[in-house]
mmCIF file of C-alpha atoms in Angstrom:
data_model
loop_
_atom_site.group_PDB
_atom_site.id
_atom_site.type_symbol
_atom_site.label_atom_id
_atom_site.label_comp_id
_atom_site.label_asym_id
_atom_site.label_seq_id
_atom_site.Cartn_x
_atom_site.Cartn_y
_atom_site.Cartn_z
ATOM 1 C CA MET A 1 3.589 -34.537 19.813
ATOM 2 C CA SER A 2 4.238 -30.928 20.284
ATOM 3 C CA LEU A 3 1.356 -28.333 20.502
ATOM 4 C CA PRO A 4 0.133 -27.279 17.132
ATOM 5 C CA VAL A 5 0.179 -23.378 17.825
ATOM 6 C CA THR A 6 3.272 -21.696 19.045
ATOM 7 C CA ASN A 7 2.228 -18.174 19.436
ATOM 8 C CA VAL A 8 -0.763 -15.857 18.601
ATOM 9 C CA ILE A 9 -0.125 -12.292 17.625
ATOM 10 C CA GLU A 10 -2.803 -9.618 18.283
ATOM 11 C CA PRO A 11 -3.129 -6.926 15.746
ATOM 12 C CA ARG A 12 -2.397 -3.156 16.568
ATOM 13 C CA PRO A 13 -4.485 -0.340 14.957
ATOM 14 C CA ARG A 14 -2.646 2.099 12.777
ATOM 15 C CA ASP A 15 -4.528 5.190 11.600
ATOM 16 C CA LEU A 16 -3.356 5.941 8.082
ATOM 17 C CA GLY A 17 -5.695 9.029 7.658
ATOM 18 C CA ASP A 18 -8.161 7.593 5.188
ATOM 19 C CA PHE A 19 -8.709 4.504 7.245
ATOM 20 C CA VAL A 20 -7.383 2.185 9.822
ATOM 21 C CA VAL A 21 -5.279 -0.941 9.247
ATOM 22 C CA ARG A 22 -4.697 -3.681 11.647
ATOM 23 C CA ARG A 23 -0.821 -4.270 11.704
ATOM 24 C CA VAL A 24 0.208 -7.868 12.608
ATOM 25 C CA LEU A 25 3.865 -8.030 11.332
ATOM 26 C CA PRO A 26 6.408 -7.047 12.431
ATOM 27 C CA SER A 27 5.631 -8.048 15.948
ATOM 28 C CA GLY A 28 7.856 -8.186 19.133
ATOM 29 C CA ARG A 29 6.690 -11.732 19.478
ATOM 30 C CA GLN A 30 7.393 -12.738 15.920
ATOM 31 C CA PRO A 31 9.228 -10.140 13.659
ATOM 32 C CA THR A 32 8.931 -12.380 10.550
ATOM 33 C CA VAL A 33 7.298 -15.463 9.204
ATOM 34 C CA GLY A 34 9.596 -16.962 6.556
ATOM 35 C CA PRO A 35 10.416 -14.130 4.197
ATOM 36 C CA PHE A 36 7.312 -12.153 5.250
ATOM 37 C CA VAL A 37 8.430 -9.069 7.127
ATOM 38 C CA PHE A 38 5.363 -6.935 6.852
ATOM 39 C CA PHE A 39 1.624 -7.628 7.086
ATOM 40 C CA ASP A 40 -1.417 -5.180 7.272
ATOM 41 C CA HIS A 41 -5.010 -5.958 7.075
ATOM 42 C CA MET A 42 -6.645 -2.991 5.330
ATOM 43 C CA GLY A 43 -10.381 -2.300 6.419
ATOM 44 C CA PRO A 44 -12.990 -3.230 5.863
ATOM 45 C CA ALA A 45 -13.433 0.609 5.382
ATOM 46 C CA ASP A 46 -16.517 2.408 3.823
ATOM 47 C CA PHE A 47 -16.121 5.713 1.864
ATOM 48 C CA PRO A 48 -18.996 7.998 0.741
ATOM 49 C CA PRO A 49 -19.241 9.178 -2.843
ATOM 50 C CA GLY A 50 -16.362 11.626 -3.664
ATOM 51 C CA LYS A 51 -14.122 10.052 -1.006
ATOM 52 C CA GLY A 52 -11.220 7.585 -1.320
ATOM 53 C CA ILE A 53 -7.572 6.664 -0.501
ATOM 54 C CA ASP A 54 -4.664 8.805 -1.414
ATOM 55 C CA VAL A 55 -1.508 7.265 -0.518
ATOM 56 C CA ARG A 56 1.061 9.872 -1.765
ATOM 57 C CA PRO A 57 4.292 8.544 -3.462
ATOM 58 C CA HIS A 58 6.724 6.771 -1.100
ATOM 59 C CA PRO A 59 9.977 4.800 -1.457
ATOM 60 C CA HIS A 60 11.023 1.112 -0.763
ATOM 61 C CA ILE A 61 14.250 -0.893 -0.955
ATOM 62 C CA ASN A 62 15.318 -4.453 -0.987
ATOM 63 C CA LEU A 63 11.812 -5.931 -0.701
ATOM 64 C CA ALA A 64 8.555 -6.953 -2.737
ATOM 65 C CA THR A 65 5.275 -5.550 -1.749
ATOM 66 C CA VAL A 66 2.316 -7.588 -2.339
ATOM 67 C CA THR A 67 -1.223 -5.968 -2.528
ATOM 68 C CA TYR A 68 -4.390 -8.398 -2.577
ATOM 69 C CA LEU A 69 -7.771 -7.330 -2.217
ATOM 70 C CA PHE A 70 -11.042 -8.931 -1.099
ATOM 71 C CA GLU A 71 -13.276 -5.821 -2.034
ATOM 72 C CA GLY A 72 -12.762 -2.600 -3.664
ATOM 73 C CA SER A 73 -9.934 -1.253 -5.968
ATOM 74 C CA LEU A 74 -6.775 0.683 -5.927
ATOM 75 C CA MET A 75 -4.734 2.274 -8.686
ATOM 76 C CA HIS A 76 -0.975 1.830 -8.655
ATOM 77 C CA ARG A 77 1.450 3.972 -10.219
ATOM 78 C CA ASP A 78 5.288 3.765 -9.674
ATOM 79 C CA SER A 79 8.561 5.024 -10.944
ATOM 80 C CA VAL A 80 9.406 2.286 -13.328
ATOM 81 C CA GLY A 81 6.352 3.698 -15.340
ATOM 82 C CA ALA A 82 3.685 1.067 -14.375
ATOM 83 C CA THR A 83 0.090 2.022 -13.894
ATOM 84 C CA GLN A 84 -2.263 -0.758 -12.925
ATOM 85 C CA ASN A 85 -5.820 -0.864 -11.193
ATOM 86 C CA ILE A 86 -5.893 -3.881 -8.879
ATOM 87 C CA GLU A 87 -9.166 -5.694 -8.170
ATOM 88 C CA PRO A 88 -10.131 -8.326 -5.878
ATOM 89 C CA GLY A 89 -8.507 -11.619 -6.414
ATOM 90 C CA ALA A 90 -5.653 -10.310 -8.510
ATOM 91 C CA VAL A 91 -1.982 -9.598 -7.311
ATOM 92 C CA ASN A 92 0.317 -6.520 -7.729
ATOM 93 C CA TRP A 93 3.682 -7.778 -7.013
ATOM 94 C CA MET A 94 6.207 -4.757 -6.938
ATOM 95 C CA THR A 95 9.912 -5.704 -6.508
ATOM 96 C CA ALA A 96 11.762 -2.737 -4.991
ATOM 97 C CA GLY A 97 15.280 -3.952 -5.444
ATOM 98 C CA ARG A 98 17.776 -1.035 -5.360
ATOM 99 C CA GLY A 99 14.812 1.443 -4.874
ATOM 100 C CA ILE A 100 11.193 2.154 -6.216
ATOM 101 C CA VAL A 101 8.630 4.749 -5.628
ATOM 102 C CA HIS A 102 4.992 4.379 -5.788
ATOM 103 C CA SER A 103 1.518 5.645 -4.995
ATOM 104 C CA GLU A 104 -1.819 3.986 -4.402
ATOM 105 C CA ARG A 105 -5.064 5.973 -4.832
ATOM 106 C CA SER A 106 -8.680 5.213 -5.305
ATOM 107 C CA ASN A 107 -9.705 5.528 -8.996
ATOM 108 C CA ASP A 108 -12.515 7.688 -10.395
ATOM 109 C CA ALA A 109 -15.029 4.842 -10.538
ATOM 110 C CA PHE A 110 -14.409 3.952 -6.818
ATOM 111 C CA ARG A 111 -14.981 7.693 -5.793
ATOM 112 C CA GLN A 112 -18.219 8.044 -7.801
ATOM 113 C CA GLN A 113 -20.191 5.913 -5.386
ATOM 114 C CA GLN A 114 -20.499 4.511 -1.899
ATOM 115 C CA SER A 115 -17.396 2.087 -1.901
ATOM 116 C CA ARG A 116 -15.537 -0.287 0.370
ATOM 117 C CA ILE A 117 -11.860 -1.308 0.540
ATOM 118 C CA HIS A 118 -10.687 -4.464 2.038
ATOM 119 C CA GLY A 119 -7.658 -6.429 1.750
ATOM 120 C CA ILE A 120 -4.016 -7.388 2.731
ATOM 121 C CA GLN A 121 -0.829 -5.584 2.217
ATOM 122 C CA SER A 122 2.439 -7.710 2.907
ATOM 123 C CA TRP A 123 6.118 -7.180 2.172
ATOM 124 C CA VAL A 124 8.490 -10.106 1.656
ATOM 125 C CA ALA A 125 12.218 -9.554 2.010
ATOM 126 C CA LEU A 126 14.558 -10.364 -0.900
ATOM 127 C CA PRO A 127 17.404 -12.832 -0.673
ATOM 128 C CA VAL A 128 20.648 -10.981 0.104
ATOM 129 C CA THR A 129 21.932 -11.612 -3.414
ATOM 130 C CA GLU A 130 18.855 -9.792 -4.970
ATOM 131 C CA GLU A 131 18.416 -7.073 -2.605
ATOM 132 C CA GLU A 132 19.955 -4.440 -5.103
ATOM 133 C CA CYS A 133 18.168 -5.932 -8.195
ATOM 134 C CA GLU A 134 16.494 -3.695 -10.784
ATOM 135 C CA PRO A 135 13.170 -2.648 -9.579
ATOM 136 C CA SER A 136 10.054 -4.026 -11.426
ATOM 137 C CA PHE A 137 6.355 -4.449 -11.296
ATOM 138 C CA LYS A 138 4.136 -7.462 -12.163
ATOM 139 C CA HIS A 139 0.399 -7.695 -12.335
ATOM 140 C CA TYR A 140 -1.619 -11.018 -12.110
ATOM 141 C CA PRO A 141 -5.253 -11.086 -12.805
ATOM 142 C CA SER A 142 -7.194 -13.371 -10.699
ATOM 143 C CA ASP A 143 -7.772 -15.992 -13.480
ATOM 144 C CA ARG A 144 -3.912 -16.582 -13.769
ATOM 145 C CA LEU A 145 -3.701 -17.434 -10.063
ATOM 146 C CA PRO A 146 -4.153 -21.408 -9.441
ATOM 147 C CA GLU A 147 -7.311 -22.453 -7.433
ATOM 148 C CA THR A 148 -8.499 -25.586 -5.991
ATOM 149 C CA THR A 149 -11.245 -26.878 -3.629
ATOM 150 C CA ILE A 150 -10.174 -29.036 -0.690
ATOM 151 C CA GLY A 151 -13.359 -30.383 1.014
ATOM 152 C CA THR A 152 -15.519 -27.335 1.117
ATOM 153 C CA VAL A 153 -12.535 -24.912 1.260
ATOM 154 C CA ALA A 154 -11.715 -22.880 -1.765
ATOM 155 C CA VAL A 155 -8.016 -22.114 -2.089
ATOM 156 C CA ARG A 156 -6.313 -19.482 -4.159
ATOM 157 C CA LEU A 157 -2.567 -19.547 -4.335
ATOM 158 C CA ILE A 158 -0.983 -16.090 -4.374
ATOM 159 C CA ALA A 159 2.644 -17.093 -4.391
ATOM 160 C CA GLY A 160 4.951 -19.971 -4.054
ATOM 161 C CA GLN A 161 3.889 -23.645 -3.745
ATOM 162 C CA ALA A 162 1.229 -25.370 -1.471
ATOM 163 C CA PHE A 163 -1.865 -27.573 -1.618
ATOM 164 C CA GLY A 164 -0.439 -29.173 -4.761
ATOM 165 C CA LEU A 165 -0.342 -25.898 -6.530
ATOM 166 C CA SER A 166 2.362 -23.607 -7.999
ATOM 167 C CA SER A 167 1.872 -20.018 -8.455
ATOM 168 C CA PRO A 168 3.128 -18.142 -11.498
ATOM 169 C CA VAL A 169 4.393 -15.285 -9.269
ATOM 170 C CA PRO A 170 8.249 -15.677 -9.499
ATOM 171 C CA PHE A 171 10.116 -15.647 -6.177
ATOM 172 C CA SER A 172 13.410 -17.462 -5.718
ATOM 173 C CA HIS A 173 13.034 -18.318 -2.119
ATOM 174 C CA PRO A 174 10.803 -21.079 -0.677
ATOM 175 C CA ILE A 175 7.409 -19.366 0.163
ATOM 176 C CA ALA A 176 3.650 -20.029 0.257
ATOM 177 C CA TYR A 177 0.911 -17.489 0.429
ATOM 178 C CA ALA A 178 -2.636 -18.488 -0.153
ATOM 179 C CA ASP A 179 -6.279 -17.050 0.313
ATOM 180 C CA CYS A 180 -8.486 -19.768 1.858
ATOM 181 C CA GLU A 181 -12.394 -19.436 1.984
ATOM 182 C CA ALA A 182 -15.101 -21.547 3.481
ATOM 183 C CA GLU A 183 -18.587 -20.333 2.727
ATOM 184 C CA LEU A 184 -20.250 -23.442 4.602
ATOM 185 C CA GLY A 185 -17.301 -24.258 6.978
ATOM 186 C CA GLY A 186 -14.991 -27.045 6.591
ATOM 187 C CA GLU A 187 -11.499 -28.211 7.350
ATOM 188 C CA LEU A 188 -8.105 -27.476 5.921
ATOM 189 C CA THR A 189 -4.954 -29.462 6.701
ATOM 190 C CA ILE A 190 -1.651 -27.596 6.546
ATOM 191 C CA ASP A 191 1.285 -29.844 5.666
ATOM 192 C CA PRO A 192 4.659 -29.323 7.354
ATOM 193 C CA GLU A 193 6.469 -28.444 4.314
ATOM 194 C CA TYR A 194 7.907 -25.091 5.493
ATOM 195 C CA SER A 195 9.621 -24.473 8.613
ATOM 196 C CA GLU A 196 7.733 -21.339 9.521
ATOM 197 C CA ARG A 197 4.000 -21.196 9.050
ATOM 198 C CA ALA A 198 0.984 -18.890 10.160
ATOM 199 C CA ILE A 199 -2.595 -18.457 9.396
ATOM 200 C CA TYR A 200 -4.307 -15.086 9.697
ATOM 201 C CA VAL A 201 -8.200 -14.865 10.361
ATOM 202 C CA VAL A 202 -9.680 -12.373 8.055
ATOM 203 C CA GLU A 203 -13.478 -13.058 8.625
ATOM 204 C CA GLY A 204 -15.448 -15.722 10.627
ATOM 205 C CA ALA A 205 -13.334 -17.928 12.998
ATOM 206 C CA VAL A 206 -11.147 -20.904 12.970
ATOM 207 C CA ASN A 207 -10.699 -23.938 15.421
ATOM 208 C CA ILE A 208 -7.476 -25.429 16.219
ATOM 209 C CA THR A 209 -7.653 -28.538 18.532
ATOM 210 C CA GLY A 210 -10.704 -27.065 20.524
ATOM 211 C CA THR A 211 -9.325 -23.225 20.466
ATOM 212 C CA ARG A 212 -11.296 -20.753 18.731
ATOM 213 C CA TYR A 213 -9.531 -17.904 16.929
ATOM 214 C CA GLU A 214 -11.110 -14.560 15.918
ATOM 215 C CA PRO A 215 -10.722 -12.030 12.808
ATOM 216 C CA GLY A 216 -7.505 -10.110 13.365
ATOM 217 C CA GLN A 217 -5.404 -12.709 14.956
ATOM 218 C CA MET A 218 -2.311 -14.319 13.355
ATOM 219 C CA ILE A 219 -1.672 -18.019 14.609
ATOM 220 C CA LEU A 220 1.836 -19.330 14.451
ATOM 221 C CA LEU A 221 1.980 -23.009 13.682
ATOM 222 C CA SER A 222 4.592 -25.439 15.193
ATOM 223 C CA ALA A 223 7.052 -26.849 12.705
ATOM 224 C CA GLY A 224 7.217 -30.563 11.573
ATOM 225 C CA GLU A 225 3.652 -31.510 11.882
ATOM 226 C CA ALA A 226 0.594 -31.257 9.912
ATOM 227 C CA VAL A 227 -2.006 -29.040 11.505
ATOM 228 C CA THR A 228 -5.829 -29.176 10.692
ATOM 229 C CA ILE A 229 -7.767 -26.040 10.946
ATOM 230 C CA GLY A 230 -11.544 -26.022 11.306
ATOM 231 C CA LEU A 231 -13.079 -23.065 9.636
ATOM 232 C CA SER A 232 -16.674 -21.765 10.571
ATOM 233 C CA ASP A 233 -19.286 -20.841 8.254
ATOM 234 C CA ALA A 234 -18.552 -17.574 6.007
ATOM 235 C CA SER A 235 -14.835 -17.827 7.160
ATOM 236 C CA ARG A 236 -11.755 -16.607 5.437
ATOM 237 C CA MET A 237 -8.030 -16.847 6.382
ATOM 238 C CA MET A 238 -4.753 -16.290 4.864
ATOM 239 C CA TYR A 239 -1.973 -18.999 4.888
ATOM 240 C CA LEU A 240 1.551 -17.588 4.755
ATOM 241 C CA ALA A 241 4.729 -19.532 5.209
ATOM 242 C CA GLY A 242 8.427 -20.020 4.114
ATOM 243 C CA GLU A 243 11.924 -20.522 5.087
ATOM 244 C CA PRO A 244 13.557 -17.868 7.179
ATOM 245 C CA PHE A 245 16.527 -16.114 5.876
ATOM 246 C CA PRO A 246 19.933 -16.775 7.778
ATOM 247 C CA GLU A 247 20.597 -13.097 8.026
ATOM 248 C CA THR A 248 18.587 -10.418 10.036
ATOM 249 C CA ARG A 249 16.190 -8.056 8.327
ATOM 250 C CA HIS A 250 16.117 -4.531 9.485
ATOM 251 C CA ILE A 251 13.062 -2.465 9.035
ATOM 252 C CA TRP A 252 12.721 1.393 9.183
ATOM 253 C CA TRP A 253 9.598 3.094 7.724
ATOM 254 C CA ASN A 254 9.154 1.812 4.307
ATOM 255 C CA PHE A 255 12.822 0.450 4.082
ATOM 256 C CA VAL A 256 13.910 -3.086 4.641
ATOM 257 C CA SER A 257 17.481 -4.531 4.196
ATOM 258 C CA SER A 258 19.960 -7.010 5.623
ATOM 259 C CA ARG A 259 22.412 -4.067 6.142
ATOM 260 C CA LEU A 260 21.624 -1.108 8.516
ATOM 261 C CA GLU A 261 23.969 1.255 6.562
ATOM 262 C CA ARG A 262 21.872 0.507 3.442
ATOM 263 C CA ILE A 263 18.845 1.905 5.265
ATOM 264 C CA GLN A 264 20.794 4.967 6.224
ATOM 265 C CA GLN A 265 21.695 5.568 2.667
ATOM 266 C CA ALA A 266 18.097 5.288 1.606
ATOM 267 C CA LYS A 267 16.858 7.690 4.163
ATOM 268 C CA HIS A 268 19.666 10.129 2.857
ATOM 269 C CA ASP A 269 18.512 9.589 -0.793
ATOM 270 C CA TRP A 270 14.824 10.061 0.084
ATOM 271 C CA ARG A 271 15.473 13.264 1.881
ATOM 272 C CA GLU A 272 17.510 14.744 -0.931
ATOM 273 C CA GLY A 273 15.423 13.603 -3.623
ATOM 274 C CA LYS A 274 17.652 11.033 -5.345
ATOM 275 C CA PHE A 275 15.018 8.418 -5.839
ATOM 276 C CA ASP A 276 13.258 8.311 -9.291
ATOM 277 C CA ALA A 277 9.811 10.033 -9.280
ATOM 278 C CA VAL A 278 6.456 8.603 -10.227
ATOM 279 C CA PRO A 279 5.453 9.983 -13.564
ATOM 280 C CA GLY A 280 2.795 12.610 -13.343
ATOM 281 C CA GLU A 281 3.111 12.831 -9.715
ATOM 282 C CA ASP A 282 4.416 15.823 -7.737
ATOM 283 C CA GLU A 283 3.451 15.031 -4.039
ATOM 284 C CA PHE A 284 5.378 12.711 -1.837
ATOM 285 C CA ILE A 285 5.309 11.595 1.615
ATOM 286 C CA PRO A 286 8.397 13.239 3.568
ATOM 287 C CA LEU A 287 10.930 11.246 5.496
ATOM 288 C CA PRO A 288 9.588 10.733 9.117
ATOM 289 C CA GLU A 289 11.428 12.760 11.784
#
C-alpha cells in the first residue's frame, strides 16, 4: 500500500494592494491538479467602512475562472455584458475561451459598513478543442449546487461529480470541486475516482494517518486508493480533483494556453487594446513589463 500523501504545497503570500492572497497553484512542486492550473485563497480580509476591493478590468484566454466565497460579496462585470453580484456559496463560472475581460469590485452595500472578504479563486484550463470557444459567463446561486451530509461533514459540490453528487456547472473534462465543512469534526473518505486529487485546508485542521495539516496547506493525495480525512472541529477544506490534460499548459500573467504563440498574441492584443471592453468601465490593468 502506498502512502496516502504524495506532496504538500505551502502557500506563497501575494500582496494585491487591497488585500493579501495565499497563492497555492501553480507551484514548482505541482503546477496543476487535474485541469486546475491556478488556486488563490483570498483573505479573510477586513475592510473599514468606505473601503473595498477594486480589481480593474483585465483579460483572460483559454481558461475558465471560478469564484467561490465563504464571506462577503463581489460585483463581477465583463466584456460579454454580464453584471453579477456573487455571494457566499454561489458560483461565478466565467469561460474566457478566445478572450474575455472582467473586473471584480466591492459593491456599495459592502463599502457602507465594516466588511470581510474570504474565498477561493481558481482557474481551470479548457480542453484544447475548446480553448478558442466563445466567451461566456454563468452564475449559479447556492441553492442550485447539490449538497449532502456524510457523517458529520457537510459537502457542497461546486463542479463535476463526487460523493454521489453531480453539479449543474457544465465542464466537458473529468473534474471534481467541493466545499467540505465540519462544525463538530468528523471523517470524509475520498474515493480514488480521479487520478489527481488534492485537498486544501481553509480553516481548522485535518488529519491523514496521524499527520496534522494546517490552514493554507494543499495536500496532494496518492492515486488509486481511498483516503480518509479526519477533520477537526470548525474545520473547512476544499476538494479538487480531475484528470490531467495530455498537453502542457503555459501560464503567463492572466493568460493560459496550450500554445506559447497564443499567449504572445494575447499579450500583443491587450497592449494594443484589441480585447473587447467591459461596458461602462474605462480603467484597465496594463500589461506587466
